[in-house]
């Protein structure tokens, strides 16, 4: 029996693609190896969103090279966004790689493995959603559903449009059927994935068309699904119907990840985000109006070319005003073949670092203040397993997407995948702590 080892870098799309890769390999008779040393097939699912992602991966690839030299029978494969952005250059730079493929070409890996080909192969076409593959889920009770692939936006800093191609939505009937299968298989929480979920469906034609809000309602109606999440919406396309859905649909969680990127309208324009600070804050106001308690999280980039101290202060001001429950903060990283990499006004590392420190301070302080609203409340927690820090406690997530570490009566501890009612006793910027009251009823 052949064994594979797969390392995943990057976002949830890649994690989901890896589940599909694993399912496909297992259907070919491969089993997962505990480490690269034991593997006949060494695979990487790569990311290229920032330079640090490239570097991390290339360091791992060194080990694959060593193992391949020890045993030339081993197959080394590189999939994902880095691979797509390098195309045939993968083989020039790393001649020991046997197969390279982009995110849309996962099934081609099976084709390669089952053919007798001894020459290295690259597969980099864009073909929309890459077909139905069995998936091997990391968690039994949580599932991802890819609602669209690709991205039609042209954010000046971003490599994704060139690694994932044009946006293609999957038909709603197909998606609902997939969610039904997941629910029948024990999944209680689904996360709908797309680079811009709000533009979902715009490319669909004919009878089977649905908007994102309509899709949410159909997924909400699937029996057994207690929680729905999605990522990411784009502020330019976030409409009232989707915001209202958060108030109206029982399973749709009280959490919206609304990427800001910058609080300066000037920088947003240079980024080609096609909204300005005012429009963004309007979306926030709309969310707060319909779902006052909604958790808001975001992505922010500091040090975009030409960002002045005043621009950066605009970003800080939005952070202060919105009070995010958490934020992913990134230092701008020039990416190959993107517009922003060529712009004048690239900032020094020292300036980016200094702004990043101030941003993180503001984000954490506001997140910690915001989190205090949960203290004293009893909240529904989807149990994920034992707490990593303290195995006597359990860990789970609230509908607001906050991690909770909590104690439960010995003998009455809820199992992973169950919903528990937990009384929150304290809160930091990142986690909540509490005590389990009882099991919550399924919705
Ligand atoms: N499609 C999603 C995000 C995909 S990338 C969206 O638009 O929200 C995730 C995040 O990485 C982005 O939101 C952005 O904040 C960050 N990012 C992307 N390219 C970057 C770059 N070149 N440098 C720094 N951060 C970047
Ligand atoms: Fe990148 Fe912008 Fe598309 Fe997100 S919306 S994937 S940031 S181009
Ligand atoms: Fe995701 Fe990285 Fe590609 S963030 S879409 S795996 S470049």
Coordinates of C-alpha atoms and ligand atoms in Angstrom, one line a residue:
X1 CA 0.0 0.0 0.0
X2 CA 1.4 3.4 -0.9
X3 CA 1.5 6.2 1.5
X4 CA 1.2 10.0 1.1
X5 CA 2.1 13.0 3.3
X6 CA 0.4 16.3 2.6
X7 CA 1.4 19.7 4.1
X8 CA -1.1 22.5 3.7
X9 CA -0.3 26.2 3.7
X10 CA -2.6 29.2 3.3
X11 CA -6.3 29.8 3.7
X12 CA -9.5 27.8 4.3
X13 CA -9.8 27.2 0.6
X14 CA -6.5 25.4 0.6
X15 CA -7.5 23.4 3.7
X16 CA -10.7 22.4 2.0
X17 CA -8.8 21.6 -1.3
X18 CA -6.5 19.4 0.9
X19 CA -9.5 17.5 2.2
X20 CA -10.5 16.8 -1.3
X21 CA -6.9 15.8 -2.3
X22 CA -6.8 13.4 0.7
X23 CA -10.2 11.9 -0.2
X24 CA -9.1 11.4 -3.8
X25 CA -5.8 9.8 -2.8
X26 CA -7.5 7.4 -0.4
X27 CA -9.9 6.4 -3.1
X28 CA -6.8 5.5 -5.2
X29 CA -5.7 3.2 -2.3
X30 CA -3.2 5.6 -0.7
X31 CA -3.0 5.9 3.1
X32 CA -1.8 8.9 5.1
X33 CA 1.8 8.5 6.4
X34 CA 2.7 10.0 9.8
X35 CA 5.7 11.9 8.4
X36 CA 7.4 12.7 5.2
X37 CA 10.1 10.0 5.8
X38 CA 7.5 7.3 5.6
X39 CA 5.8 8.6 2.5
X40 CA 6.0 7.4 -1.1
X41 CA 4.2 10.6 -2.2
X42 CA 5.2 13.9 -0.7
X43 CA 2.7 16.6 -1.4
X44 CA 2.5 20.3 -0.7
X45 CA -0.6 22.5 -1.1
X46 CA 0.9 25.9 -1.3
X47 CA 0.0 29.6 -0.7
X48 CA 1.6 32.7 -2.2
X49 CA -0.4 35.5 -0.6
X50 CA 2.6 37.1 1.1
X51 CA 6.4 36.6 0.7
X52 CA 6.5 34.9 4.1
X53 CA 4.2 32.2 2.8
X54 CA 6.6 31.4 -0.1
X55 CA 9.6 31.3 2.2
X56 CA 7.9 28.9 4.6
X57 CA 7.1 26.5 1.9
X58 CA 10.5 26.6 0.2
X59 CA 12.1 25.7 3.5
X60 CA 9.9 22.6 3.7
X61 CA 10.7 21.7 0.1
X62 CA 14.3 21.3 1.0
X63 CA 13.5 18.3 3.1
X64 CA 11.5 16.8 0.3
X65 CA 14.6 17.2 -1.9
X66 CA 16.8 15.3 0.6
X67 CA 14.2 12.5 0.9
X68 CA 13.9 12.3 -2.9
X69 CA 17.7 12.0 -3.2
X70 CA 17.7 9.1 -0.6
X71 CA 15.0 7.3 -2.5
X72 CA 14.4 8.5 -6.1
X73 CA 11.2 6.3 -6.3
X74 CA 9.5 8.9 -4.1
X75 CA 7.1 11.2 -5.9
X76 CA 7.2 14.9 -5.0
X77 CA 4.1 17.0 -5.9
X78 CA 3.3 20.7 -5.5
X79 CA -0.2 22.0 -5.8
X80 CA -2.0 25.3 -4.9
X81 CA -1.5 29.0 -5.5
X82 CA 2.3 29.2 -5.4
X83 CA 2.5 26.4 -7.9
X84 CA -0.1 28.1 -10.2
X85 CA 1.8 31.4 -10.0
X86 CA 5.1 29.8 -10.9
X87 CA 3.8 27.3 -13.6
X88 CA 6.6 25.6 -15.5
X89 CA 9.2 27.6 -13.6
X90 CA 8.5 25.2 -10.7
X91 CA 10.5 22.6 -12.6
X92 CA 13.3 25.0 -13.5
X93 CA 13.8 26.0 -9.9
X94 CA 13.1 22.7 -8.3
X95 CA 14.0 19.9 -10.8
X96 CA 13.3 17.2 -8.3
X97 CA 9.5 18.0 -8.4
X98 CA 7.6 15.4 -10.3
X99 CA 4.2 16.9 -10.6
X100 CA 2.9 20.5 -10.2
X101 CA -0.7 21.7 -10.4
X102 CA -2.8 24.7 -9.7
X103 CA -5.8 24.9 -7.3
X104 CA -8.3 24.0 -10.1
X105 CA -6.4 21.0 -11.2
X106 CA -6.6 18.6 -8.3
X107 CA -8.1 15.7 -10.3
X108 CA -5.1 15.9 -12.6
X109 CA -3.0 14.6 -9.7
X110 CA -4.9 11.3 -9.8
X111 CA -4.4 11.2 -13.6
X112 CA -0.7 11.6 -13.1
X113 CA -0.4 9.0 -10.3
X114 CA -2.3 6.4 -12.3
X115 CA -0.4 7.0 -15.5
X116 CA 3.0 5.4 -16.4
X117 CA 4.5 8.8 -17.1
X118 CA 8.0 9.1 -15.9
X119 CA 8.4 12.7 -17.0
X120 CA 7.6 15.6 -14.8
X121 CA 4.1 17.1 -15.5
X122 CA 2.5 20.5 -14.8
X123 CA -1.2 21.2 -14.9
X124 CA -2.3 24.8 -14.8
X125 CA -5.6 25.3 -16.7
X126 CA -8.5 27.1 -15.1
X127 CA -11.6 25.0 -15.5
X128 CA -14.0 26.3 -12.8
X129 CA -14.8 24.0 -9.9
X130 CA -12.7 20.9 -10.2
X131 CA -15.4 18.3 -10.0
X132 CA -16.7 16.1 -7.3
X133 CA -14.1 14.5 -5.2
X134 CA -14.6 12.5 -2.1
X135 CA -13.3 14.5 0.9
X136 CA -11.6 13.4 4.1
X137 CA -12.9 15.9 6.7
X138 CA -10.6 17.1 9.4
X139 CA -13.5 17.4 11.8
X140 CA -16.5 15.1 11.6
X141 CA -19.0 17.8 12.6
X142 CA -17.7 20.8 10.6
X143 CA -17.6 21.0 6.8
X144 CA -16.6 23.4 4.1
X145 CA -18.5 24.1 1.0
X146 CA -16.9 25.9 -1.9
X147 CA -19.6 28.0 -3.4
X148 CA -17.5 29.7 -6.0
X149 CA -14.0 29.6 -7.3
X150 CA -11.8 32.4 -8.5
X151 CA -12.1 36.2 -8.1
X152 CA -13.1 39.0 -10.5
X153 CA -11.8 41.7 -8.3
X154 CA -8.5 43.4 -9.1
X155 CA -7.2 44.4 -5.7
X156 CA -3.8 46.0 -6.5
X157 CA -1.9 44.0 -3.9
X158 CA -3.4 40.6 -4.4
X159 CA -2.1 37.5 -6.3
X160 CA -5.3 35.5 -5.9
X161 CA -7.0 36.5 -9.2
X162 CA -4.0 35.2 -11.1
X163 CA -3.8 31.9 -9.1
X164 CA -7.5 31.0 -8.9
X165 CA -8.8 32.5 -12.2
X166 CA -12.1 34.2 -13.0
X167 CA -15.0 33.7 -10.7
X168 CA -17.3 30.8 -11.3
X169 CA -20.3 30.0 -9.1
X170 CA -21.6 26.5 -8.5
X171 CA -25.3 26.0 -9.1
X172 CA -27.4 26.3 -6.0
X173 CA -29.1 22.9 -6.4
X174 CA -25.7 21.3 -6.4
X175 CA -24.6 23.2 -3.3
X176 CA -27.8 22.4 -1.4
X177 CA -27.4 18.7 -2.2
X178 CA -23.8 18.8 -1.0
X179 CA -24.9 20.4 2.3
X180 CA -27.6 17.7 2.7
X181 CA -25.0 15.0 2.2
X182 CA -22.8 16.7 4.8
X183 CA -25.7 17.0 7.3
X184 CA -26.6 13.3 6.7
X185 CA -22.9 12.5 7.5
X186 CA -23.0 14.3 10.8
X187 CA -22.0 17.8 9.9
X188 CA -23.6 20.5 12.1
X189 CA -21.6 23.5 11.0
X190 CA -20.9 24.5 7.4
X191 CA -18.7 27.3 6.2
X192 CA -19.4 28.5 2.7
X193 CA -16.2 29.5 0.9
X194 CA -15.6 32.0 -1.9
X195 CA -13.2 34.9 -2.5
X196 CA -16.2 37.3 -2.7
X197 CA -19.3 35.4 -1.5
X198 CA -21.5 38.4 -2.1
X199 CA -21.1 38.2 -5.8
X200 CA -22.1 34.6 -5.7
X201 CA -24.6 33.7 -8.5
X202 CA -24.1 36.7 -10.7
X203 CA -22.5 34.5 -13.4
X204 CA -25.3 31.9 -13.2
X205 CA -28.0 31.9 -15.9
X206 CA -31.5 30.5 -16.2
X207 CA -33.9 28.9 -13.8
X208 CA -31.4 27.6 -11.2
X209 CA -30.1 31.0 -10.4
X210 CA -29.8 32.3 -6.8
X211 CA -28.3 35.3 -5.1
X212 CA -26.1 34.7 -2.0
X213 CA -28.9 35.7 0.3
X214 CA -31.2 33.1 -1.4
X215 CA -28.5 30.5 -1.1
X216 CA -28.1 31.2 2.6
X217 CA -31.9 30.7 3.1
X218 CA -31.8 27.4 1.3
X219 CA -28.8 26.1 3.3
X220 CA -30.5 27.3 6.5
X221 CA -33.5 25.1 5.6
X222 CA -31.3 21.9 5.5
X223 CA -32.2 19.8 8.5
X224 CA -29.4 19.1 10.9
X225 CA -27.3 22.2 10.0
X226 CA -27.2 24.2 13.3
X227 CA -24.6 26.8 12.2
X228 CA -23.7 28.5 8.9
X229 CA -20.6 30.6 8.4
X230 CA -19.1 32.1 5.3
X231 CA -16.0 33.8 4.2
X232 CA -15.3 36.3 2.7
X233 CA -17.8 38.9 1.9
X234 CA -16.6 42.0 0.0
X235 CA -17.8 45.4 1.5
X236 CA -18.5 46.7 -2.0
X237 CA -21.1 44.0 -2.6
X238 CA -22.5 43.5 0.9
X239 CA -26.2 44.1 0.6
X240 CA -29.1 44.5 3.0
X241 CA -30.6 41.1 2.1
X242 CA -27.5 39.3 3.4
X243 CA -27.3 41.5 6.6
X244 CA -31.0 40.8 7.2
X245 CA -30.4 37.1 6.8
X246 CA -28.2 37.2 9.9
X247 CA -31.2 38.4 11.9
X248 CA -33.7 36.1 10.2
X249 CA -32.1 32.7 9.6
X250 CA -31.8 30.6 12.7
X251 CA -28.5 28.8 11.7
X252 CA -26.7 31.8 10.3
X253 CA -24.1 32.9 12.9
X254 CA -23.8 36.3 14.5
X255 CA -20.4 36.9 13.0
X256 CA -19.4 38.8 9.8
X257 CA -15.8 38.9 8.6
X258 CA -15.8 42.2 6.7
X259 CA -12.3 42.9 5.3
X260 CA -11.4 46.6 5.7
X261 CA -7.8 46.6 4.3
X262 CA -7.4 50.3 4.9
X263 CA -9.4 53.1 6.6
X264 CA -8.1 55.7 4.2
X265 CA -10.3 56.4 1.2
X266 CA -7.2 57.4 -0.8
X267 CA -5.4 54.2 -0.1
X268 CA -8.6 52.1 -0.7
X269 CA -8.8 53.8 -4.1
X270 CA -5.1 52.9 -4.9
X271 CA -5.9 49.4 -3.7
X272 CA -8.8 49.2 -6.2
X273 CA -11.2 48.1 -3.5
X274 CA -14.0 50.2 -5.0
X275 CA -15.5 51.3 -1.7
X276 CA -14.4 54.2 0.5
X277 CA -14.3 54.7 4.2
X278 CA -17.8 56.1 4.3
X279 CA -19.3 53.2 2.4
X280 CA -17.5 50.7 4.6
X281 CA -18.8 52.4 7.8
X282 CA -22.3 52.5 6.3
X283 CA -22.1 48.7 6.0
X284 CA -21.0 48.4 9.6
X285 CA -23.9 50.7 10.6
X286 CA -26.4 48.5 8.7
X287 CA -25.0 45.4 10.4
X288 CA -25.3 47.0 13.8
X289 CA -28.8 48.1 13.1
X290 CA -30.1 44.7 12.1
X291 CA -27.9 42.5 14.3
X292 CA -26.7 44.7 17.2
X293 CA -24.7 42.0 18.9
X294 CA -23.0 40.7 15.7
X295 CA -19.3 40.0 16.0
X296 CA -17.3 41.8 13.4
X297 CA -13.8 40.8 12.3
X298 CA -11.6 42.1 9.6
X299 CA -8.4 42.0 7.5
X300 CA -6.1 45.0 7.5
X301 CA -2.9 45.7 5.5
X302 CA -0.4 48.3 6.8
X303 CA 2.3 49.9 4.7
X304 CA 0.6 49.8 1.2
X305 CA 2.8 51.9 -1.2
X306 CA 2.2 55.6 -0.6
X307 CA 0.5 55.1 2.8
X308 CA 1.2 58.3 4.8
X309 CA 1.1 58.7 8.5
X310 CA -2.3 60.4 8.0
X311 CA -3.6 57.5 6.0
X312 CA -2.5 55.1 8.6
X313 CA -4.2 57.2 11.3
X314 CA -7.4 56.9 9.3
X315 CA -7.1 53.1 9.6
X316 CA -6.5 53.4 13.4
X317 CA -9.6 55.6 13.6
X318 CA -11.8 53.0 11.9
X319 CA -10.4 50.3 14.3
X320 CA -11.3 52.6 17.2
X321 CA -14.7 53.4 15.9
X322 CA -15.8 49.9 14.8
X323 CA -14.3 47.9 17.7
X324 CA -13.6 44.7 15.9
X325 CA -13.9 41.4 17.8
X326 CA -10.6 40.4 16.2
X327 CA -8.6 41.3 13.1
X328 CA -6.0 39.7 10.9
X329 CA -3.3 42.3 10.4
X330 CA -0.7 42.1 7.6
X331 CA 2.3 44.0 6.5
X332 CA 2.1 44.8 2.8
X333 CA 4.1 42.3 0.8
X334 CA 4.8 43.0 -2.9
X335 CA 3.7 40.1 -5.0
X336 CA 4.9 39.1 -8.4
X337 CA 2.9 40.4 -11.3
X338 CA 0.6 42.6 -9.1
X339 CA 0.0 46.3 -9.7
X340 CA 1.0 47.3 -6.2
X341 CA 4.4 45.7 -6.4
X342 CA 5.3 48.2 -9.1
X343 CA 3.9 51.3 -7.4
X344 CA 6.1 54.1 -6.3
X345 CA 6.3 55.0 -2.6
X346 CA 7.2 51.6 -1.2
X347 CA 7.7 52.0 2.5
X348 CA 10.7 50.9 4.6
X349 CA 10.5 47.9 6.8
X350 CA 11.0 50.0 9.9
X351 CA 7.9 52.2 9.1
X352 CA 5.7 49.2 8.3
X353 CA 6.8 47.5 11.6
X354 CA 6.2 50.6 13.7
X355 CA 2.7 51.0 12.2
X356 CA 2.0 47.3 12.7
X357 CA 2.8 47.6 16.4
X358 CA 0.4 50.5 16.8
X359 CA -2.3 48.7 14.9
X360 CA -2.0 45.5 16.9
X361 CA -2.2 47.5 20.1
X362 CA -5.4 49.2 19.0
X363 CA -7.0 46.0 17.7
X364 CA -6.2 44.0 20.8
X365 CA -7.4 46.7 23.2
X366 CA -10.7 47.2 21.4
X367 CA -11.2 43.4 21.0
X368 CA -10.6 43.0 24.7
X369 CA -13.1 45.8 25.6
X370 CA -15.7 44.3 23.2
X371 CA -15.3 40.8 24.6
X372 CA -16.4 42.0 28.0
X373 CA -20.0 42.1 26.7
X374 CA -20.1 38.3 26.8
X375 CA -19.1 38.0 30.5
X376 CA -22.1 36.9 32.6
X377 CA -24.0 35.6 29.6
X378 CA -24.8 31.9 28.9
X379 CA -23.8 31.1 25.4
X380 CA -24.2 28.2 23.0
X381 CA -20.8 26.6 22.4
X382 CA -20.0 23.9 19.7
X383 CA -17.6 21.6 21.5
X384 CA -14.4 21.0 19.5
X385 CA -12.4 18.9 22.0
X386 CA -10.1 19.2 25.0
X387 CA -8.4 22.5 25.7
X388 CA -4.8 22.5 24.5
X389 CA -3.5 24.4 27.4
X390 CA -5.5 22.5 30.1
X391 CA -6.7 19.0 29.2
X392 CA -9.1 19.0 32.1
X393 CA -11.1 21.7 30.3
X394 CA -12.9 21.7 27.0
X395 CA -12.6 24.0 24.1
X396 CA -15.3 25.1 21.7
X397 CA -16.6 28.1 19.7
X398 CA -19.6 30.4 20.2
X399 CA -21.8 31.5 17.3
X400 CA -19.8 34.8 17.4
X401 CA -16.7 32.7 16.6
X402 CA -15.0 33.2 19.9
X403 CA -13.0 30.4 21.3
X404 CA -14.2 29.3 24.8
X405 CA -12.2 27.3 27.3
X406 CA -14.6 25.8 29.8
X407 CA -15.0 23.4 32.7
X408 CA -17.7 20.7 32.7
X409 CA -18.9 18.3 35.4
X410 CA -16.8 15.1 35.2
X411 CA -19.0 12.4 33.7
X412 CA -21.3 15.0 32.2
X413 CA -18.8 16.5 29.8
X414 CA -20.2 17.2 26.3
X415 CA -18.5 15.4 23.4
X416 CA -16.9 17.0 20.4
X417 CA -19.7 18.0 18.0
X418 CA -22.2 18.6 20.7
X419 CA -23.7 22.0 21.6
X420 CA -23.3 23.1 25.2
X421 CA -24.6 26.0 27.1
X422 CA -21.6 27.7 28.8
X423 CA -21.7 30.6 31.3
X424 CA -19.0 33.0 30.4
X425 CA -17.0 34.2 33.5
X426 CA -14.1 36.1 31.9
X427 CA -12.9 37.4 28.5
X428 CA -9.6 38.4 26.9
X429 CA -9.1 39.9 23.5
X430 CA -8.9 36.4 22.0
X431 CA -10.6 33.9 24.2
X432 CA -13.5 33.4 26.6
X433 CA -13.5 31.3 29.8
X434 CA -16.6 29.7 31.3
X435 CA -18.4 26.8 32.9
X436 CA -20.8 24.4 31.1
X437 CA -24.4 24.6 32.3
X438 CA -26.1 21.8 30.2
X439 CA -26.3 20.4 26.8
X440 CA -28.2 22.7 24.4
X441 CA -31.0 21.4 22.3
X442 CA -30.4 21.0 18.6
X443 CA -32.1 23.7 16.6
Ligands
LIG1 N1 -10.8 37.2 -0.9 C1 -10.6 37.6 0.5 C2 -9.2 37.6 1.0 C3 -8.1 36.8 0.4 S1 -6.5 37.0 1.0 C4 -11.0 39.0 0.6 O1 -11.0 39.8 -0.3 O2 -11.4 39.3 1.7 C5 -6.6 37.3 2.7 C6 -6.1 38.6 3.2 O3 -4.7 38.7 2.9 C7 -6.6 39.8 2.5 O4 -7.8 40.2 3.0 C8 -5.5 40.8 2.7 O5 -5.7 41.5 3.9 C9 -4.2 40.0 2.9 N2 -3.3 40.2 1.7 C10 -3.6 39.8 0.4 N3 -2.5 40.2 -0.3 C11 -1.6 40.8 0.5 C12 -0.3 41.3 0.3 N4 0.2 41.4 -1.0 N5 0.3 41.8 1.3 C13 -0.2 41.8 2.6 N6 -1.4 41.3 2.8 C14 -2.1 40.8 1.8
LIG2 FE1 -7.7 39.3 -3.6 FE2 -9.4 41.3 -3.6 FE3 -10.1 39.0 -4.8 FE4 -9.9 39.2 -2.1 S1 -11.4 40.3 -3.4 S2 -9.1 37.6 -3.4 S3 -8.2 40.6 -1.8 S4 -8.4 40.3 -5.4
LIG3 FE1 -5.6 31.1 -0.2 FE2 -3.0 31.6 -0.2 FE3 -4.2 31.0 -2.4 S1 -4.5 32.7 0.9 S2 -6.3 31.6 -2.2 S3 -4.0 29.7 -0.6 S4 -2.6 32.5 -2.2

